[in-house]
mmCIF file of C-alpha atoms in Angstrom:
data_model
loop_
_atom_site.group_PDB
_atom_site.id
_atom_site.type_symbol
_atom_site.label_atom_id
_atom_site.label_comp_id
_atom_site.label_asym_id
_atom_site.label_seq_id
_atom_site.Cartn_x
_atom_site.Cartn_y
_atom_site.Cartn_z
ATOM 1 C CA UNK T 20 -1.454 18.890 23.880
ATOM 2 C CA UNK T 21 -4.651 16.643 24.793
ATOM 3 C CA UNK T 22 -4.717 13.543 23.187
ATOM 4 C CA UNK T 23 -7.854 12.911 20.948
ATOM 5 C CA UNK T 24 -8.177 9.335 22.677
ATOM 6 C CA UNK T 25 -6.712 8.933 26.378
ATOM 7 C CA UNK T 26 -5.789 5.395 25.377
ATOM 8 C CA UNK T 27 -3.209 6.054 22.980
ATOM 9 C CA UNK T 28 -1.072 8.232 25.431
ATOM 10 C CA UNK T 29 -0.014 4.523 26.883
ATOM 11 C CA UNK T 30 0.759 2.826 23.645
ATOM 12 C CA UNK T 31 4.660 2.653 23.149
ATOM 13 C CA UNK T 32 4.359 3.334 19.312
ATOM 14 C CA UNK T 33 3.613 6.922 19.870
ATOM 15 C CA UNK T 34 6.317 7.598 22.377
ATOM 16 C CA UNK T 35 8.709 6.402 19.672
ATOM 17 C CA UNK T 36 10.438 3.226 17.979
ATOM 18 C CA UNK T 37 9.413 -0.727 19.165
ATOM 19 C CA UNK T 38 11.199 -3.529 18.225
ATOM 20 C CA UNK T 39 9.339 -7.073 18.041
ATOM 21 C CA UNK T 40 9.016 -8.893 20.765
ATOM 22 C CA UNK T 41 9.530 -12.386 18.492
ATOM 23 C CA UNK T 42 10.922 -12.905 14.641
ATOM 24 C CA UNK T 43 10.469 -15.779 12.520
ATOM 25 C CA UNK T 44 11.201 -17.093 9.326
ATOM 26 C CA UNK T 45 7.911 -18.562 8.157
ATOM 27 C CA UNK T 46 5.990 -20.399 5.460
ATOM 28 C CA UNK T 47 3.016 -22.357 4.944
ATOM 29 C CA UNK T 48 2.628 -26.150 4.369
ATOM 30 C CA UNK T 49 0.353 -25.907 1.968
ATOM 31 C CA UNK T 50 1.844 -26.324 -1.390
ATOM 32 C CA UNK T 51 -0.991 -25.273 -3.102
ATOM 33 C CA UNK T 52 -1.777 -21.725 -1.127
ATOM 34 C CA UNK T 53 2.136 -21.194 -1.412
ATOM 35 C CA UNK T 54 2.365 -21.525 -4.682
ATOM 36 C CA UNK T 55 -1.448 -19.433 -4.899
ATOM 37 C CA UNK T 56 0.731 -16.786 -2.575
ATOM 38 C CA UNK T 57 3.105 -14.046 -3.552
ATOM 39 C CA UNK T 58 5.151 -15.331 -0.462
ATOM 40 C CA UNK T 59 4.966 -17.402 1.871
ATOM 41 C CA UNK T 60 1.387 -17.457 2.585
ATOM 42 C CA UNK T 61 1.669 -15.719 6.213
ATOM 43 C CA UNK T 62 -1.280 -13.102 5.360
ATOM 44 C CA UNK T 63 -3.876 -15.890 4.489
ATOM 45 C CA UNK T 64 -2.530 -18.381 7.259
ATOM 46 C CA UNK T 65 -3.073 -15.785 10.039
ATOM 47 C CA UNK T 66 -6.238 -14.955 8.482
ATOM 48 C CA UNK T 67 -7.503 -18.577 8.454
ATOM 49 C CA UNK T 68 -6.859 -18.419 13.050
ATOM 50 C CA UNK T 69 -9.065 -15.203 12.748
ATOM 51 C CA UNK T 70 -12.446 -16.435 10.268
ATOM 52 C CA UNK T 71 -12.374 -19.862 11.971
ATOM 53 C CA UNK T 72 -12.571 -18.079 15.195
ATOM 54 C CA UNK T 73 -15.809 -16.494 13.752
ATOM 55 C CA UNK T 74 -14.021 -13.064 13.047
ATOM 56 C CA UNK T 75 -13.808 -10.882 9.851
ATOM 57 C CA UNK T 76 -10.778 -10.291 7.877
ATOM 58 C CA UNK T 77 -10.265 -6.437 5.942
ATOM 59 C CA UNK T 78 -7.693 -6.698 3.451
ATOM 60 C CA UNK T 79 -6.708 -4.963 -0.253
ATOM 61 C CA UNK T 80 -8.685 -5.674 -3.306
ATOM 62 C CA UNK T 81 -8.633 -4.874 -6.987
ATOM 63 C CA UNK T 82 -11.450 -2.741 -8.154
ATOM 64 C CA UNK T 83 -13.596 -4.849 -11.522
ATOM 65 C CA UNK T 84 -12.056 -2.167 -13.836
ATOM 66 C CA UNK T 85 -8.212 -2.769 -12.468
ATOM 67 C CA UNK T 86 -7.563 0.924 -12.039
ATOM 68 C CA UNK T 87 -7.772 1.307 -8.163
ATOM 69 C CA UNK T 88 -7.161 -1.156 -4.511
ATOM 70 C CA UNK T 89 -9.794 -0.561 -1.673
ATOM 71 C CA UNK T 90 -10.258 -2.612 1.500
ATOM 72 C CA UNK T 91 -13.373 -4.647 1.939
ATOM 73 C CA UNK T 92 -13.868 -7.537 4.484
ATOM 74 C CA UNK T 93 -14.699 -10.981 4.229
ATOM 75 C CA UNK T 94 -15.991 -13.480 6.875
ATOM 76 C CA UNK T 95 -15.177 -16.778 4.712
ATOM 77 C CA UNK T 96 -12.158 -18.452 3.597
ATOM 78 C CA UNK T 97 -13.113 -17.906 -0.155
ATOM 79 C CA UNK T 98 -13.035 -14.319 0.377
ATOM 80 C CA UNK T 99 -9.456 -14.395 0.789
ATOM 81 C CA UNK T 100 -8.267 -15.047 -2.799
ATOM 82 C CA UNK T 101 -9.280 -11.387 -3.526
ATOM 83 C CA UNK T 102 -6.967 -9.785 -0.793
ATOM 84 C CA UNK T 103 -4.598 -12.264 -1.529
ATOM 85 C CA UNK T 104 -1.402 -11.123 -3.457
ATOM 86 C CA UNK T 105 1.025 -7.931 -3.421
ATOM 87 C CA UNK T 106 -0.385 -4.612 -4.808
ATOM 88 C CA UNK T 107 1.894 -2.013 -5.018
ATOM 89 C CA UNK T 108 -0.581 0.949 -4.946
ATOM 90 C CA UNK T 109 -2.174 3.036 -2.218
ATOM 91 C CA UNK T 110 -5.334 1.030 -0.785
ATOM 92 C CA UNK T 111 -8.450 3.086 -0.026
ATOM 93 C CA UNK T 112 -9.412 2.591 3.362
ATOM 94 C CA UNK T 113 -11.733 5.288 3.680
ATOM 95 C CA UNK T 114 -15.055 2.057 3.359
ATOM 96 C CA UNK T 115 -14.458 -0.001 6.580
ATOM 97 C CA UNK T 116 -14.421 2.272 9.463
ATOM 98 C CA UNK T 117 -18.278 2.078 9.921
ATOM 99 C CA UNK T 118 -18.528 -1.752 9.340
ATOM 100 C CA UNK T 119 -15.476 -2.289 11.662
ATOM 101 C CA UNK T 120 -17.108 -0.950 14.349
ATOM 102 C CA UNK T 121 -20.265 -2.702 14.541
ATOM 103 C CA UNK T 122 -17.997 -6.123 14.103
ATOM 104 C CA UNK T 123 -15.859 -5.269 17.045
ATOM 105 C CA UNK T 124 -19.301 -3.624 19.079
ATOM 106 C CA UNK T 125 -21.313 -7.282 18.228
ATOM 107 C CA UNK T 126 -17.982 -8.682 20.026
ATOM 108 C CA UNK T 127 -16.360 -10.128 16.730
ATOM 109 C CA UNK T 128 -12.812 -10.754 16.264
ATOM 110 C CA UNK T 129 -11.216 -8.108 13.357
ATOM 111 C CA UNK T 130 -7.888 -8.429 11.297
ATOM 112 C CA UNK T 131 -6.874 -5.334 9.847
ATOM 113 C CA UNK T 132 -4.124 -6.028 7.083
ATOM 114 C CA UNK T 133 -2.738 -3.178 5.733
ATOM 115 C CA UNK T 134 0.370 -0.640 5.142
ATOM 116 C CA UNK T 135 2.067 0.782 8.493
ATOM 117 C CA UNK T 136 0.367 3.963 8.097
ATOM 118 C CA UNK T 137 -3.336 2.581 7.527
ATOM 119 C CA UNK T 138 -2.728 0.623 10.874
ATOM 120 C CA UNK T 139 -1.520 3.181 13.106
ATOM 121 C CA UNK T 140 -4.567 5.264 11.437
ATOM 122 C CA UNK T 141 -7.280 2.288 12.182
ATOM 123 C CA UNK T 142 -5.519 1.776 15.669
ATOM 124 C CA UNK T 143 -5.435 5.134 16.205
ATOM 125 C CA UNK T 144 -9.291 5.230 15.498
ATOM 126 C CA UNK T 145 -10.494 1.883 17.579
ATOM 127 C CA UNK T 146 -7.832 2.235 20.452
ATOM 128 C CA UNK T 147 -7.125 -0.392 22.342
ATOM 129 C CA UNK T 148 -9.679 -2.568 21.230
ATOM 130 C CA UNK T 149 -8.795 -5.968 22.744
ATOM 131 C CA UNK T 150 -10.760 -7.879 19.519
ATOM 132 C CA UNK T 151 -8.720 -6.157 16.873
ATOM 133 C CA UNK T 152 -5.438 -7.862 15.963
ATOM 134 C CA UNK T 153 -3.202 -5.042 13.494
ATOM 135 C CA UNK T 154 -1.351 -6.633 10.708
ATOM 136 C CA UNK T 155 1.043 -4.386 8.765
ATOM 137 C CA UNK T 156 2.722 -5.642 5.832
ATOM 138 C CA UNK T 157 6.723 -4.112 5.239
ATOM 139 C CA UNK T 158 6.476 -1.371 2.986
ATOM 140 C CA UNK T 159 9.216 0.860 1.131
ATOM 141 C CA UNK T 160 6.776 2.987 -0.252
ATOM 142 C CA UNK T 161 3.731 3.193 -2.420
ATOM 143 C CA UNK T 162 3.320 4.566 -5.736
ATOM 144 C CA UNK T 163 0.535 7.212 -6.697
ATOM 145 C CA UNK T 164 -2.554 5.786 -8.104
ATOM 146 C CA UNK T 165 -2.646 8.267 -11.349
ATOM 147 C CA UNK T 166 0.603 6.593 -12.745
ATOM 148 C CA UNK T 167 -0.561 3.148 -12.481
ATOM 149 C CA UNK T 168 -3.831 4.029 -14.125
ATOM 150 C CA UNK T 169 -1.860 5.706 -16.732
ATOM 151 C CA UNK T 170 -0.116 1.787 -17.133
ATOM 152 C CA UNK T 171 -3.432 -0.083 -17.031
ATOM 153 C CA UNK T 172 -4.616 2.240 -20.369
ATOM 154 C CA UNK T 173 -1.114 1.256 -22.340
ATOM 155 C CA UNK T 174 -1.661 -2.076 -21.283
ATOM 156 C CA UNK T 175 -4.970 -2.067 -22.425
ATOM 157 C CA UNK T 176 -4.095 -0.154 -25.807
ATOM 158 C CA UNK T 177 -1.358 -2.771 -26.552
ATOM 159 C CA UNK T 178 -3.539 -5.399 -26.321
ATOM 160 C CA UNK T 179 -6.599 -3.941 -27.651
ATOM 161 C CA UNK T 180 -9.038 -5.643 -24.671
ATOM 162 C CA UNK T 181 -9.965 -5.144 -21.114
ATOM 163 C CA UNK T 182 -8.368 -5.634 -18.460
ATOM 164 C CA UNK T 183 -10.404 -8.544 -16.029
ATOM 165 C CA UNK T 184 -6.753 -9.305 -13.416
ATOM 166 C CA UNK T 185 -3.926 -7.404 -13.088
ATOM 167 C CA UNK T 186 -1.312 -9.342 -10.708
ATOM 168 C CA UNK T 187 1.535 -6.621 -10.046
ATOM 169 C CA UNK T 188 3.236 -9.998 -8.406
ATOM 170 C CA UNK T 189 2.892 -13.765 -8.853
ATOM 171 C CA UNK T 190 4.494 -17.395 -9.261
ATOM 172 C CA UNK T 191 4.415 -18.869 -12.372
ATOM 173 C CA UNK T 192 4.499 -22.633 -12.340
ATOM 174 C CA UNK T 193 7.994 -24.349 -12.842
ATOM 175 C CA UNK T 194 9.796 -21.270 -12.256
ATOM 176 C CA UNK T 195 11.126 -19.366 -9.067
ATOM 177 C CA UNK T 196 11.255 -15.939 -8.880
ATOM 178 C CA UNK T 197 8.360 -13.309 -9.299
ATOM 179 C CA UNK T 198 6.247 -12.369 -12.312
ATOM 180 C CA UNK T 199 4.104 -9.623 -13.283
ATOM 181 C CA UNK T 200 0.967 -10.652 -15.018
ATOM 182 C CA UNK T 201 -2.289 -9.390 -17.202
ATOM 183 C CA UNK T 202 -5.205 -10.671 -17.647
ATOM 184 C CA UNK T 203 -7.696 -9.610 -20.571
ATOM 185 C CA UNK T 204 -11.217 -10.345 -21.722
ATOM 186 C CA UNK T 205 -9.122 -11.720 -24.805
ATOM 187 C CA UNK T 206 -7.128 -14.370 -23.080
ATOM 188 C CA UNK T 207 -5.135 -14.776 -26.111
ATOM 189 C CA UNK T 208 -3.231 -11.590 -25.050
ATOM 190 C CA UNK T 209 -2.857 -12.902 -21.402
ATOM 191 C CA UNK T 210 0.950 -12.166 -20.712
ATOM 192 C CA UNK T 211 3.297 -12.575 -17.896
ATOM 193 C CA UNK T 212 6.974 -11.523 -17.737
ATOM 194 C CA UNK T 213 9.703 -11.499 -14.688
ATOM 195 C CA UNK T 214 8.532 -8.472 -12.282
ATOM 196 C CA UNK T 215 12.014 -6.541 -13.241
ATOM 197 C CA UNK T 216 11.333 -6.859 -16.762
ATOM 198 C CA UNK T 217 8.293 -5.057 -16.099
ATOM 199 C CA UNK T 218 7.132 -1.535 -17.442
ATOM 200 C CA UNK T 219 5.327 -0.752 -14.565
ATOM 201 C CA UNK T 220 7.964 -2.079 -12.160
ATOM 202 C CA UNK T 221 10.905 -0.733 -13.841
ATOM 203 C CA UNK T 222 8.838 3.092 -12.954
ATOM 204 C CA UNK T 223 7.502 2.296 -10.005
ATOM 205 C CA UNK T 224 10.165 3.570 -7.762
ATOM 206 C CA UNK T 225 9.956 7.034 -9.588
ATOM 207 C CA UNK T 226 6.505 8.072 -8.447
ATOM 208 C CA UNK T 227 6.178 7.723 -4.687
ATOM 209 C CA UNK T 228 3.664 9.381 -2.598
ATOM 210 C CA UNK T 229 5.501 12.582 -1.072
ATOM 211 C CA UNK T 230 4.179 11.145 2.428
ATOM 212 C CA UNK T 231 6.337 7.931 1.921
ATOM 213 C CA UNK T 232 9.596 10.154 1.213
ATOM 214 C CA UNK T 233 8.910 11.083 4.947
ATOM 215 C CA UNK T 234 6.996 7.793 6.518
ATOM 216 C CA UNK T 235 6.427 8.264 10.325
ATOM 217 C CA UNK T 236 5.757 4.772 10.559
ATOM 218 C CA UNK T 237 8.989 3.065 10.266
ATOM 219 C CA UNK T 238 10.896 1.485 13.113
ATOM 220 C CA UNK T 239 7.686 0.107 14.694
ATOM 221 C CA UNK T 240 5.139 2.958 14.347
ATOM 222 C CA UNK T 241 2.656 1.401 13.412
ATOM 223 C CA UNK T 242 0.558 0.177 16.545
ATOM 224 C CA UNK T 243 0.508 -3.083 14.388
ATOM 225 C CA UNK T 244 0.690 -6.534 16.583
ATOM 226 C CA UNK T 245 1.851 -8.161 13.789
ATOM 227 C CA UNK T 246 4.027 -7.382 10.675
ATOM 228 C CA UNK T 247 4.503 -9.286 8.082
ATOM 229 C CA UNK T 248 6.654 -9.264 4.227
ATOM 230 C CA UNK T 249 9.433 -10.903 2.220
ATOM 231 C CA UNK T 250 12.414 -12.270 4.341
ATOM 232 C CA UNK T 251 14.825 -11.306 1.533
ATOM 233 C CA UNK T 252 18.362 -13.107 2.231
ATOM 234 C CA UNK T 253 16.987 -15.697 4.081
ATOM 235 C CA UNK T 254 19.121 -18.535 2.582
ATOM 236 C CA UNK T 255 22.118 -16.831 4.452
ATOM 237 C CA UNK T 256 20.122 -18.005 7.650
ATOM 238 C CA UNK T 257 19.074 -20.811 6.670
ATOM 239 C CA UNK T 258 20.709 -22.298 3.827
ATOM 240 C CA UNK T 259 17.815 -24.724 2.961
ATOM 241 C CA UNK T 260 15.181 -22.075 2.641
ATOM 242 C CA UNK T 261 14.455 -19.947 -0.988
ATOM 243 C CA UNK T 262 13.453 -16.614 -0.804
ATOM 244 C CA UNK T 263 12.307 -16.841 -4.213
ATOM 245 C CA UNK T 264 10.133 -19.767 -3.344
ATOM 246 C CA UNK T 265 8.166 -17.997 -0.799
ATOM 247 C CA UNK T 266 9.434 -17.256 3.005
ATOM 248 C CA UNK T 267 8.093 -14.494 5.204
ATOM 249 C CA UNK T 268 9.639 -12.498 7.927
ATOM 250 C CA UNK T 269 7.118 -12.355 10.665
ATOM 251 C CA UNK T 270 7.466 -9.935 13.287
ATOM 252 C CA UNK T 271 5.231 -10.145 16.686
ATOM 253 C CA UNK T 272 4.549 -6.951 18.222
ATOM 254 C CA UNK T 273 2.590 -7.692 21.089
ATOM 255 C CA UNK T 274 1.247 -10.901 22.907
ATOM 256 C CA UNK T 275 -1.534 -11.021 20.846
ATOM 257 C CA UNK T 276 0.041 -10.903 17.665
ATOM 258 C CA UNK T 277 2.411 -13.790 18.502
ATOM 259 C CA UNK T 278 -0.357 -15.674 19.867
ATOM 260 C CA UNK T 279 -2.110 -15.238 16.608
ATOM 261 C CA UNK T 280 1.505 -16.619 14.338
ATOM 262 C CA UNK T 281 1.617 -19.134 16.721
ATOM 263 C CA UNK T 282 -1.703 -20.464 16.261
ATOM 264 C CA UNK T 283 -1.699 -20.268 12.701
ATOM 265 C CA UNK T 284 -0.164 -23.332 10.579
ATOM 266 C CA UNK T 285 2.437 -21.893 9.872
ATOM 267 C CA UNK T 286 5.819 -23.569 9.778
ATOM 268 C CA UNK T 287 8.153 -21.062 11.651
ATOM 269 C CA UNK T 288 11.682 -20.520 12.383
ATOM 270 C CA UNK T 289 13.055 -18.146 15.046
ATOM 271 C CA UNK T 290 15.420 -15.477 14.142
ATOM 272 C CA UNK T 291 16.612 -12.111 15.176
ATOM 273 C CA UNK T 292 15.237 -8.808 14.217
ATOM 274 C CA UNK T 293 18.566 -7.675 12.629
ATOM 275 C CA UNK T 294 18.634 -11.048 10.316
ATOM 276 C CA UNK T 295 15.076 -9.571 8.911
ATOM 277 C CA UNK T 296 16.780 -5.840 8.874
ATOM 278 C CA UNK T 297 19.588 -6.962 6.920
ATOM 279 C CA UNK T 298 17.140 -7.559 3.469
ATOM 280 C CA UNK T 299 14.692 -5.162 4.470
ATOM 281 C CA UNK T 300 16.379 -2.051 5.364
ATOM 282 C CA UNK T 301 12.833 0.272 5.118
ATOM 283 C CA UNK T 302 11.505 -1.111 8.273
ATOM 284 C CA UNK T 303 14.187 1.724 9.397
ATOM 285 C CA UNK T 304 15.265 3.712 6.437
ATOM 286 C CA UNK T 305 13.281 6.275 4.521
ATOM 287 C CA UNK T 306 13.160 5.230 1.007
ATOM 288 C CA UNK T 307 14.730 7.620 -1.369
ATOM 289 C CA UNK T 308 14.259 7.616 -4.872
ATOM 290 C CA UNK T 309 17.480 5.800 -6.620
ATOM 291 C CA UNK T 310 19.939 7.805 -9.073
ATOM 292 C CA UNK T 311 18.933 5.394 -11.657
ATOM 293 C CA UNK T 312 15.506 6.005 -11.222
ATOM 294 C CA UNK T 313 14.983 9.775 -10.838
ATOM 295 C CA UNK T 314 13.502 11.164 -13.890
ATOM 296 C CA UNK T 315 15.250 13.403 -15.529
ATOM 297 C CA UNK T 316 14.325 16.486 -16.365
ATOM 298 C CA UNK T 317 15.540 19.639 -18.366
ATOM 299 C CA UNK T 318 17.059 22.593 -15.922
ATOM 300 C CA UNK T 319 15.791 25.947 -15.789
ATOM 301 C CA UNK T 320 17.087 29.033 -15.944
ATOM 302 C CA UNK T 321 17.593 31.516 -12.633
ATOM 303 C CA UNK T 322 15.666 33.980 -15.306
ATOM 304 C CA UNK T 323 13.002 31.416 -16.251
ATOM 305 C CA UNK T 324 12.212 29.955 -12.489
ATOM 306 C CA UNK T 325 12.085 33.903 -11.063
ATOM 307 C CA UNK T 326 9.402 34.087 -14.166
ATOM 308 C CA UNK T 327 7.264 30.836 -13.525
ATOM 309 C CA UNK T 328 7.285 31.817 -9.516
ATOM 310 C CA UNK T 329 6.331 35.609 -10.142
ATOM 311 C CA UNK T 330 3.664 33.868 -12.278
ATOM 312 C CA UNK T 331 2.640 31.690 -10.059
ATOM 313 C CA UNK T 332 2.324 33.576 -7.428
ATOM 314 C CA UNK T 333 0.371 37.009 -8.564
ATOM 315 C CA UNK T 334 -1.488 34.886 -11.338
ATOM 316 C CA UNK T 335 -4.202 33.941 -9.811
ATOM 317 C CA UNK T 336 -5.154 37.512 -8.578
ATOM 318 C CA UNK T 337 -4.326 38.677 -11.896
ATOM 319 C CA UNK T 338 -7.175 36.226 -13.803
ATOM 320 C CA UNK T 339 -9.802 36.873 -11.014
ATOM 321 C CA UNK T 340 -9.439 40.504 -11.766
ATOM 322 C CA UNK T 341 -10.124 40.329 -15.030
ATOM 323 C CA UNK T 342 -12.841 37.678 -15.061
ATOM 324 C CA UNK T 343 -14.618 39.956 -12.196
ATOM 325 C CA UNK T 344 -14.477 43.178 -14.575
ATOM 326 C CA UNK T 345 -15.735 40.753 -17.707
ATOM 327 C CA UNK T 346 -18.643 39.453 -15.800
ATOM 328 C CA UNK T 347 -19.577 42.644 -14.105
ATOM 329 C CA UNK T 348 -19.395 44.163 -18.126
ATOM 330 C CA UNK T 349 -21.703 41.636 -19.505
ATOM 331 C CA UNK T 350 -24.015 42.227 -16.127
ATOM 332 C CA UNK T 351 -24.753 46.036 -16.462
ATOM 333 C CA UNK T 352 -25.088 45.676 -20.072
ATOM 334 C CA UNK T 353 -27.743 43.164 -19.199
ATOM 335 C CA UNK T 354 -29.618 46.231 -16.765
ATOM 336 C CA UNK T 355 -29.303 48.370 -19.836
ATOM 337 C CA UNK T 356 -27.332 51.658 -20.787
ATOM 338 C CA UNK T 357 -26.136 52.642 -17.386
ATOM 339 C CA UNK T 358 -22.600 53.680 -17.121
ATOM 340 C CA UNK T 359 -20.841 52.898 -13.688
ATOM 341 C CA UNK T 360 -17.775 53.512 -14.757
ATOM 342 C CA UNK T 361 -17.011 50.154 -16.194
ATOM 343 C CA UNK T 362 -18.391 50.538 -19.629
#
């Protein structure tokens, strides 16, 4: 088979599974952004290297309405509040392919932060690129954007206002641990509660995309130089670090990537790539939906399931047929008293 772009038939994520060249344990300085940060701050950190370098930086936002996450860019420091912050929702990407290129064709440096699959698509679309720097984030899946909006209308009906901010995960001051929290053109009925006491978290692992059931972009993938996410279990490295505080495992690629973690201010401890596997397992393993999950639903009979697939299956031919006589009726009545043998 010919390969749509020459470049990628050298690119070892294709061939099959990478492991990182580096790992770290990592966390920013800055007490505010850390405690702004649904980690440790890695995502804006390495974004910081990027802007002052006079790049751009594409990351996930929240649509004004709450009901959908697209990517847009930014080329200023402010513009990374807005990608800031874990969204646990399919991002659509389909927006920066046009402005990405004429970025990296002016020259510009580009971060791309996204899921494994959206990198390995926007790597797969730019090549080899030597001014765009990958950064995937660790994903177990991602839940279909019809059941979240689904949420965002009971939230809204509970509260009897608009959503304005939806944080699916965030600090709350004085407390470790992660929150989910609401925002509403009411303030008054502003809430926040611990992420597993959660509606939307306590469903979440019930509706993943079918694609994520099969990811192809585990096990290094993901033509990212950079991959970033929670180092869950961290404390049994080091004993003096929190996971619930905020600590990233940050895995480098390529050259570039670790050139990029390296230059960032980021406060960084080495580790192996099995210490990060240990507490996230779906770097490797295909996420399955849990027993205690799994909706359940009523079974159906051998009688009733032969019926529904007959059904399904001749259906369709069935209602065209008729709809094609009914229309052709109401046409030759319409030419006047002329019988073709449908009347």
């Amino acid at each position: 088979m010919v390969s749509m772009n020459p470049l990628l038939d050298n690119m070892p994520w294709i061939k099959g599974r990478r492991k990182p060249i580096a790992c770290y344990a990592a966390y920013t300085t800055d007490a505010d952004l850390l405690s702004r940060s649904a980690s440790g701050g890695a995502f804006t950190e390495l974004s910081k290297v990027v802007l002052l370098d006079g790049g751009v930086v594409f990351g996930a936002v929240w649509s004004k309405d709450c009901r959908r996450v697209y990517h847009t860019w930014t080329e200023s420091l402010d513009g990374l509040s807005e990608m800031r912050g874990s969204k646990y929702l399919v991002s659509d990407i389909s927006g920066v392919y046009g402005p990405m290129k004429e970025f990296l064709a002016s020259g510009r440096r580009v971060l791309f932060s996204g899921t494994p699959c959206q990198t390995a698509a926007v790597r797969r679309f730019f090549g080899l690129d030597p001014n765009l720097v990958c950064c995937a984030i660790i994903c177990m899946s991602n839940a279909d954007t019809s059941w979240w909006r689904k949420e965002a209308d009971r939230l809204e009906a509970m509260a009897g206002s608009r959503l304005v901010r939806v944080f699916h995960r965030r600090k709350v001051e004085g407390k470790l641990g992660a929150f989910f929290k609401a925002e509403f053109v009411d303030s008054s009925k502003n809430f926040s509660v611990p992420l597993y006491e959660a509606n939307y978290w306590k469903t979440f692992g019930q509706h993943p995309r079918s694609c994520c059931l099969n990811c192809s972009f585990r096990a290094g993938r993901n033509a990212a130089d950079v991959q970033i996410g929670d180092f869950w279990g961290v404390e049994k490295v080091y004993a003096d670090l929190d996971a619930r505080c905020g600590i990233n495992a940050v895995l480098s690629f390529t050259e570039r990537g670790d050139d990029l973690v390296k230059r960032s201010a980021l406060e960084r401890r080495e580790v192996s790539y099995e210490q990060i596997l240990v507490g996230n397992k779906h770097l490797e393993a295909q996420y399955s939906v849990p027993n205690h999950k799994k909706l359940v639903r009523p079974q159906m009979s051998e009688t009733r399931r032969v019926f529904w697939n007959i059904l399904a299956t001749y259906g369709r031919s069935l209602y065209a047929i008729a709809l094609g006589l009914v229309c052709g009726r109401w046409t030759l009545m319409a030419l006047g008293k002329v019988d073709y043998g449908l009347m």
